């Protein structure tokens, strides 16, 4: 790198040579890891979900929690900063975020995020060639930006697991609204619907037009 390169030019060069589209090469590793550890990954996810629902059912028996209306799978940027792929699962009654009885468990999506963390560690070594124009703070910002791509992969995995989640003993035991939703997104932020309980009225309408 030229010593005359300014900060903006250095960042552009760094991004083009060491970051741009590199995440796509991680897809092969993620897919391979999932194939090799499929049973363990899926069981771990189901166990976390089952533990959440069992906790909610216990709180309902104690009278401190109402019917569950939403289960939220939260992407935690603070955990990404610590090279941890922790997701927070929360069960809320009709009070949503104002639900005063916390019901939460953690799940680790390491099989998806491990390549990201490794790449960022490698970038820490590469940055030395840029004469201090690329800092660890810059790499942290890159990691947060790139992490969204891996989060989207995690959401697709969660969607694929919904049929198994709905069969968990804890979910069946837990008291829940007829309109329960499973959602995924950043903590207390925008989210995507993983599952919404079908409305009987919608079923009848759809059937009539079939």
PDB file of C-alpha atoms in Angstrom:
ATOM      1  CA  UNK A   1       0.000   0.000   0.000  1.00  0.00           C
ATOM      2  CA  UNK A   2       1.233   3.464  -0.850  1.00  0.00           C
ATOM      3  CA  UNK A   3       2.223   5.600   2.128  1.00  0.00           C
ATOM      4  CA  UNK A   4       0.505   8.512   0.381  1.00  0.00           C
ATOM      5  CA  UNK A   5      -2.878   6.806   0.521  1.00  0.00           C
ATOM      6  CA  UNK A   6      -5.311   8.666   2.781  1.00  0.00           C
ATOM      7  CA  UNK A   7      -7.777   7.077   5.200  1.00  0.00           C
ATOM      8  CA  UNK A   8     -10.654   6.930   2.721  1.00  0.00           C
ATOM      9  CA  UNK A   9      -8.510   5.463  -0.047  1.00  0.00           C
ATOM     10  CA  UNK A  10      -6.986   2.960   2.360  1.00  0.00           C
ATOM     11  CA  UNK A  11     -10.430   1.816   3.505  1.00  0.00           C
ATOM     12  CA  UNK A  12     -11.598   1.458  -0.094  1.00  0.00           C
ATOM     13  CA  UNK A  13      -8.533  -0.603  -0.976  1.00  0.00           C
ATOM     14  CA  UNK A  14      -8.918  -2.739   2.174  1.00  0.00           C
ATOM     15  CA  UNK A  15     -12.595  -3.366   1.467  1.00  0.00           C
ATOM     16  CA  UNK A  16     -12.060  -4.268  -2.183  1.00  0.00           C
ATOM     17  CA  UNK A  17      -9.133  -6.621  -1.548  1.00  0.00           C
ATOM     18  CA  UNK A  18     -10.056  -8.264   1.739  1.00  0.00           C
ATOM     19  CA  UNK A  19     -13.788  -7.881   2.475  1.00  0.00           C
ATOM     20  CA  UNK A  20     -15.998  -7.511  -0.603  1.00  0.00           C
ATOM     21  CA  UNK A  21     -17.973 -10.697  -1.331  1.00  0.00           C
ATOM     22  CA  UNK A  22     -15.615 -12.783   0.817  1.00  0.00           C
ATOM     23  CA  UNK A  23     -18.605 -13.905   2.903  1.00  0.00           C
ATOM     24  CA  UNK A  24     -19.835 -15.984  -0.046  1.00  0.00           C
ATOM     25  CA  UNK A  25     -16.869 -18.322   0.322  1.00  0.00           C
ATOM     26  CA  UNK A  26     -18.012 -19.036   3.884  1.00  0.00           C
ATOM     27  CA  UNK A  27     -21.265 -20.556   2.628  1.00  0.00           C
ATOM     28  CA  UNK A  28     -19.458 -23.756   1.666  1.00  0.00           C
ATOM     29  CA  UNK A  29     -17.943 -24.089   5.140  1.00  0.00           C
ATOM     30  CA  UNK A  30     -21.267 -23.342   6.845  1.00  0.00           C
ATOM     31  CA  UNK A  31     -23.096 -25.887   4.703  1.00  0.00           C
ATOM     32  CA  UNK A  32     -20.433 -28.509   5.347  1.00  0.00           C
ATOM     33  CA  UNK A  33     -20.473 -27.901   9.081  1.00  0.00           C
ATOM     34  CA  UNK A  34     -24.251 -28.135   9.128  1.00  0.00           C
ATOM     35  CA  UNK A  35     -24.199 -31.391   7.151  1.00  0.00           C
ATOM     36  CA  UNK A  36     -21.623 -32.933   9.479  1.00  0.00           C
ATOM     37  CA  UNK A  37     -23.294 -31.763  12.706  1.00  0.00           C
ATOM     38  CA  UNK A  38     -26.929 -31.628  11.584  1.00  0.00           C
ATOM     39  CA  UNK A  39     -28.421 -33.731  14.370  1.00  0.00           C
ATOM     40  CA  UNK A  40     -26.538 -31.918  17.129  1.00  0.00           C
ATOM     41  CA  UNK A  41     -27.301 -28.450  15.732  1.00  0.00           C
ATOM     42  CA  UNK A  42     -30.999 -29.152  15.325  1.00  0.00           C
ATOM     43  CA  UNK A  43     -31.296 -30.867  18.710  1.00  0.00           C
ATOM     44  CA  UNK A  44     -29.539 -27.956  20.407  1.00  0.00           C
ATOM     45  CA  UNK A  45     -31.914 -25.455  18.838  1.00  0.00           C
ATOM     46  CA  UNK A  46     -34.992 -27.513  19.745  1.00  0.00           C
ATOM     47  CA  UNK A  47     -33.737 -27.972  23.309  1.00  0.00           C
ATOM     48  CA  UNK A  48     -33.301 -24.210  23.757  1.00  0.00           C
ATOM     49  CA  UNK A  49     -36.802 -23.577  22.412  1.00  0.00           C
ATOM     50  CA  UNK A  50     -38.292 -26.357  24.541  1.00  0.00           C
ATOM     51  CA  UNK A  51     -36.563 -24.977  27.651  1.00  0.00           C
ATOM     52  CA  UNK A  52     -38.064 -21.540  26.935  1.00  0.00           C
ATOM     53  CA  UNK A  53     -41.578 -22.920  26.551  1.00  0.00           C
ATOM     54  CA  UNK A  54     -41.243 -25.098  29.661  1.00  0.00           C
ATOM     55  CA  UNK A  55     -40.101 -22.037  31.616  1.00  0.00           C
ATOM     56  CA  UNK A  56     -43.139 -20.103  30.341  1.00  0.00           C
ATOM     57  CA  UNK A  57     -45.479 -22.954  31.297  1.00  0.00           C
ATOM     58  CA  UNK A  58     -44.019 -23.003  34.809  1.00  0.00           C
ATOM     59  CA  UNK A  59     -44.535 -19.232  35.137  1.00  0.00           C
ATOM     60  CA  UNK A  60     -48.122 -19.654  33.965  1.00  0.00           C
ATOM     61  CA  UNK A  61     -48.722 -22.277  36.657  1.00  0.00           C
ATOM     62  CA  UNK A  62     -47.397 -19.772  39.204  1.00  0.00           C
ATOM     63  CA  UNK A  63     -49.770 -17.112  37.889  1.00  0.00           C
ATOM     64  CA  UNK A  64     -47.036 -14.693  36.825  1.00  0.00           C
ATOM     65  CA  UNK A  65     -47.370 -15.118  33.060  1.00  0.00           C
ATOM     66  CA  UNK A  66     -50.385 -15.002  30.740  1.00  0.00           C
ATOM     67  CA  UNK A  67     -50.927 -16.845  27.479  1.00  0.00           C
ATOM     68  CA  UNK A  68     -47.904 -16.527  25.210  1.00  0.00           C
ATOM     69  CA  UNK A  69     -48.560 -14.265  22.230  1.00  0.00           C
ATOM     70  CA  UNK A  70     -45.055 -13.890  20.814  1.00  0.00           C
ATOM     71  CA  UNK A  71     -41.755 -15.735  20.913  1.00  0.00           C
ATOM     72  CA  UNK A  72     -38.881 -13.535  19.757  1.00  0.00           C
ATOM     73  CA  UNK A  73     -35.496 -14.783  18.529  1.00  0.00           C
ATOM     74  CA  UNK A  74     -33.174 -11.811  19.008  1.00  0.00           C
ATOM     75  CA  UNK A  75     -29.907 -11.163  17.168  1.00  0.00           C
ATOM     76  CA  UNK A  76     -27.531  -9.561  19.693  1.00  0.00           C
ATOM     77  CA  UNK A  77     -24.959  -7.126  18.294  1.00  0.00           C
ATOM     78  CA  UNK A  78     -23.271  -6.928  21.698  1.00  0.00           C
ATOM     79  CA  UNK A  79     -22.500 -10.646  21.544  1.00  0.00           C
ATOM     80  CA  UNK A  80     -21.056 -10.246  18.038  1.00  0.00           C
ATOM     81  CA  UNK A  81     -18.606  -7.717  19.478  1.00  0.00           C
ATOM     82  CA  UNK A  82     -17.400 -10.472  21.815  1.00  0.00           C
ATOM     83  CA  UNK A  83     -17.134 -13.045  18.991  1.00  0.00           C
ATOM     84  CA  UNK A  84     -20.131 -14.909  20.309  1.00  0.00           C
ATOM     85  CA  UNK A  85     -23.092 -15.924  18.141  1.00  0.00           C
ATOM     86  CA  UNK A  86     -25.630 -15.810  20.966  1.00  0.00           C
ATOM     87  CA  UNK A  87     -29.322 -15.385  20.188  1.00  0.00           C
ATOM     88  CA  UNK A  88     -31.779 -14.479  22.908  1.00  0.00           C
ATOM     89  CA  UNK A  89     -35.134 -16.264  22.912  1.00  0.00           C
ATOM     90  CA  UNK A  90     -37.954 -14.509  24.775  1.00  0.00           C
ATOM     91  CA  UNK A  91     -41.558 -15.545  25.391  1.00  0.00           C
ATOM     92  CA  UNK A  92     -44.010 -12.670  25.896  1.00  0.00           C
ATOM     93  CA  UNK A  93     -47.647 -12.648  26.917  1.00  0.00           C
ATOM     94  CA  UNK A  94     -50.185 -10.081  25.715  1.00  0.00           C
ATOM     95  CA  UNK A  95     -48.117  -7.289  27.300  1.00  0.00           C
ATOM     96  CA  UNK A  96     -45.352  -7.823  24.693  1.00  0.00           C
ATOM     97  CA  UNK A  97     -42.210  -5.898  25.754  1.00  0.00           C
ATOM     98  CA  UNK A  98     -44.055  -4.613  28.832  1.00  0.00           C
ATOM     99  CA  UNK A  99     -44.361  -8.181  30.103  1.00  0.00           C
ATOM    100  CA  UNK A 100     -42.781  -7.909  33.550  1.00  0.00           C
ATOM    101  CA  UNK A 101     -42.032 -11.606  33.978  1.00  0.00           C
ATOM    102  CA  UNK A 102     -38.845 -12.333  32.071  1.00  0.00           C
ATOM    103  CA  UNK A 103     -38.824 -15.634  30.252  1.00  0.00           C
ATOM    104  CA  UNK A 104     -35.628 -16.076  28.276  1.00  0.00           C
ATOM    105  CA  UNK A 105     -32.974 -18.582  27.202  1.00  0.00           C
ATOM    106  CA  UNK A 106     -29.880 -18.340  24.988  1.00  0.00           C
ATOM    107  CA  UNK A 107     -28.954 -20.251  21.848  1.00  0.00           C
ATOM    108  CA  UNK A 108     -25.570 -20.206  20.095  1.00  0.00           C
ATOM    109  CA  UNK A 109     -25.463 -20.128  16.275  1.00  0.00           C
ATOM    110  CA  UNK A 110     -21.726 -20.867  16.118  1.00  0.00           C
ATOM    111  CA  UNK A 111     -22.013 -23.107  13.065  1.00  0.00           C
ATOM    112  CA  UNK A 112     -23.097 -20.066  11.048  1.00  0.00           C
ATOM    113  CA  UNK A 113     -20.977 -17.282  12.546  1.00  0.00           C
ATOM    114  CA  UNK A 114     -17.647 -19.067  13.176  1.00  0.00           C
ATOM    115  CA  UNK A 115     -16.287 -18.264   9.667  1.00  0.00           C
ATOM    116  CA  UNK A 116     -17.113 -14.583  10.167  1.00  0.00           C
ATOM    117  CA  UNK A 117     -15.192 -14.403  13.433  1.00  0.00           C
ATOM    118  CA  UNK A 118     -12.219 -16.171  11.864  1.00  0.00           C
ATOM    119  CA  UNK A 119     -12.170 -13.764   8.914  1.00  0.00           C
ATOM    120  CA  UNK A 120     -12.233 -10.761  11.224  1.00  0.00           C
ATOM    121  CA  UNK A 121      -9.284 -12.178  13.175  1.00  0.00           C
ATOM    122  CA  UNK A 122      -7.408 -12.530   9.900  1.00  0.00           C
ATOM    123  CA  UNK A 123      -8.222  -8.910   9.004  1.00  0.00           C
ATOM    124  CA  UNK A 124      -6.553  -7.795  12.224  1.00  0.00           C
ATOM    125  CA  UNK A 125      -3.336  -9.226  10.828  1.00  0.00           C
ATOM    126  CA  UNK A 126      -3.829  -7.733   7.351  1.00  0.00           C
ATOM    127  CA  UNK A 127      -4.436  -4.215   8.651  1.00  0.00           C
ATOM    128  CA  UNK A 128      -0.772  -3.847   9.617  1.00  0.00           C
ATOM    129  CA  UNK A 129       0.032  -3.345   5.937  1.00  0.00           C
ATOM    130  CA  UNK A 130      -2.025  -0.149   5.909  1.00  0.00           C
ATOM    131  CA  UNK A 131       0.246   2.006   8.067  1.00  0.00           C
ATOM    132  CA  UNK A 132      -2.300   2.469  10.872  1.00  0.00           C
ATOM    133  CA  UNK A 133      -4.907   3.879   8.503  1.00  0.00           C
ATOM    134  CA  UNK A 134      -7.070   0.808   9.193  1.00  0.00           C
ATOM    135  CA  UNK A 135      -7.820   0.366  12.889  1.00  0.00           C
ATOM    136  CA  UNK A 136      -9.397  -2.309  15.045  1.00  0.00           C
ATOM    137  CA  UNK A 137     -12.431  -0.027  15.318  1.00  0.00           C
ATOM    138  CA  UNK A 138     -12.749  -0.097  11.524  1.00  0.00           C
ATOM    139  CA  UNK A 139     -12.676  -3.876  11.574  1.00  0.00           C
ATOM    140  CA  UNK A 140     -15.318  -3.948  14.304  1.00  0.00           C
ATOM    141  CA  UNK A 141     -17.577  -1.832  12.102  1.00  0.00           C
ATOM    142  CA  UNK A 142     -16.923  -4.201   9.203  1.00  0.00           C
ATOM    143  CA  UNK A 143     -17.791  -7.164  11.420  1.00  0.00           C
ATOM    144  CA  UNK A 144     -21.094  -5.623  12.471  1.00  0.00           C
ATOM    145  CA  UNK A 145     -21.951  -4.887   8.846  1.00  0.00           C
ATOM    146  CA  UNK A 146     -21.003  -8.348   7.617  1.00  0.00           C
ATOM    147  CA  UNK A 147     -22.811 -10.029  10.528  1.00  0.00           C
ATOM    148  CA  UNK A 148     -26.192  -9.119   9.041  1.00  0.00           C
ATOM    149  CA  UNK A 149     -25.550 -11.524   6.148  1.00  0.00           C
ATOM    150  CA  UNK A 150     -24.924 -14.361   8.599  1.00  0.00           C
ATOM    151  CA  UNK A 151     -27.971 -13.384  10.643  1.00  0.00           C
ATOM    152  CA  UNK A 152     -30.107 -13.799   7.512  1.00  0.00           C
ATOM    153  CA  UNK A 153     -28.730 -17.331   7.168  1.00  0.00           C
ATOM    154  CA  UNK A 154     -29.659 -17.978  10.799  1.00  0.00           C
ATOM    155  CA  UNK A 155     -33.202 -16.760  10.136  1.00  0.00           C
ATOM    156  CA  UNK A 156     -33.533 -19.173   7.206  1.00  0.00           C
ATOM    157  CA  UNK A 157     -32.356 -21.991   9.475  1.00  0.00           C
ATOM    158  CA  UNK A 158     -34.927 -20.998  12.107  1.00  0.00           C
ATOM    159  CA  UNK A 159     -37.707 -20.991   9.508  1.00  0.00           C
ATOM    160  CA  UNK A 160     -36.750 -24.486   8.380  1.00  0.00           C
ATOM    161  CA  UNK A 161     -36.961 -25.663  12.000  1.00  0.00           C
ATOM    162  CA  UNK A 162     -40.478 -24.361  12.733  1.00  0.00           C
ATOM    163  CA  UNK A 163     -42.254 -27.716  12.140  1.00  0.00           C
ATOM    164  CA  UNK A 164     -39.943 -29.374  14.687  1.00  0.00           C
ATOM    165  CA  UNK A 165     -40.367 -26.511  17.174  1.00  0.00           C
ATOM    166  CA  UNK A 166     -44.142 -26.827  17.116  1.00  0.00           C
ATOM    167  CA  UNK A 167     -43.812 -30.478  18.149  1.00  0.00           C
ATOM    168  CA  UNK A 168     -41.681 -29.721  21.240  1.00  0.00           C
ATOM    169  CA  UNK A 169     -43.282 -30.981  24.489  1.00  0.00           C
ATOM    170  CA  UNK A 170     -42.783 -27.601  26.155  1.00  0.00           C
ATOM    171  CA  UNK A 171     -44.555 -25.776  23.329  1.00  0.00           C
ATOM    172  CA  UNK A 172     -47.507 -28.150  23.525  1.00  0.00           C
ATOM    173  CA  UNK A 173     -47.677 -27.749  27.306  1.00  0.00           C
ATOM    174  CA  UNK A 174     -47.404 -23.960  27.313  1.00  0.00           C
ATOM    175  CA  UNK A 175     -50.574 -21.848  27.294  1.00  0.00           C
ATOM    176  CA  UNK A 176     -50.603 -19.800  24.113  1.00  0.00           C
ATOM    177  CA  UNK A 177     -52.772 -17.405  22.165  1.00  0.00           C
ATOM    178  CA  UNK A 178     -54.625 -18.676  19.097  1.00  0.00           C
ATOM    179  CA  UNK A 179     -52.711 -15.978  17.214  1.00  0.00           C
ATOM    180  CA  UNK A 180     -49.231 -16.780  18.536  1.00  0.00           C
ATOM    181  CA  UNK A 181     -46.317 -15.570  16.394  1.00  0.00           C
ATOM    182  CA  UNK A 182     -42.678 -16.601  16.256  1.00  0.00           C
ATOM    183  CA  UNK A 183     -40.496 -13.663  15.241  1.00  0.00           C
ATOM    184  CA  UNK A 184     -36.801 -13.077  14.542  1.00  0.00           C
ATOM    185  CA  UNK A 185     -34.837  -9.837  14.364  1.00  0.00           C
ATOM    186  CA  UNK A 186     -32.529  -7.518  16.232  1.00  0.00           C
ATOM    187  CA  UNK A 187     -33.269  -7.150  19.919  1.00  0.00           C
ATOM    188  CA  UNK A 188     -36.443  -5.081  20.362  1.00  0.00           C
ATOM    189  CA  UNK A 189     -36.199  -3.889  16.770  1.00  0.00           C
ATOM    190  CA  UNK A 190     -37.586  -4.724  13.352  1.00  0.00           C
ATOM    191  CA  UNK A 191     -38.409  -8.385  12.928  1.00  0.00           C
ATOM    192  CA  UNK A 192     -39.466 -11.051  10.467  1.00  0.00           C
ATOM    193  CA  UNK A 193     -42.295 -13.528  10.989  1.00  0.00           C
ATOM    194  CA  UNK A 194     -41.059 -17.111  11.252  1.00  0.00           C
ATOM    195  CA  UNK A 195     -44.486 -18.514  12.026  1.00  0.00           C
ATOM    196  CA  UNK A 196     -47.978 -17.125  12.555  1.00  0.00           C
ATOM    197  CA  UNK A 197     -50.761 -19.399  13.746  1.00  0.00           C
ATOM    198  CA  UNK A 198     -53.276 -19.700  10.892  1.00  0.00           C
ATOM    199  CA  UNK A 199     -56.513 -17.827  11.477  1.00  0.00           C
ATOM    200  CA  UNK A 200     -59.522 -20.184  11.127  1.00  0.00           C
ATOM    201  CA  UNK A 201     -61.379 -17.456   9.225  1.00  0.00           C
ATOM    202  CA  UNK A 202     -58.497 -17.219   6.737  1.00  0.00           C
ATOM    203  CA  UNK A 203     -58.558 -20.974   6.270  1.00  0.00           C
ATOM    204  CA  UNK A 204     -62.267 -20.898   5.431  1.00  0.00           C
ATOM    205  CA  UNK A 205     -61.782 -18.015   3.004  1.00  0.00           C
ATOM    206  CA  UNK A 206     -58.868 -19.723   1.275  1.00  0.00           C
ATOM    207  CA  UNK A 207     -60.800 -22.985   1.084  1.00  0.00           C
ATOM    208  CA  UNK A 208     -63.828 -21.325  -0.489  1.00  0.00           C
ATOM    209  CA  UNK A 209     -61.712 -19.953  -3.326  1.00  0.00           C
ATOM    210  CA  UNK A 210     -59.888 -23.216  -3.995  1.00  0.00           C
TER     211      UNK A 210
END
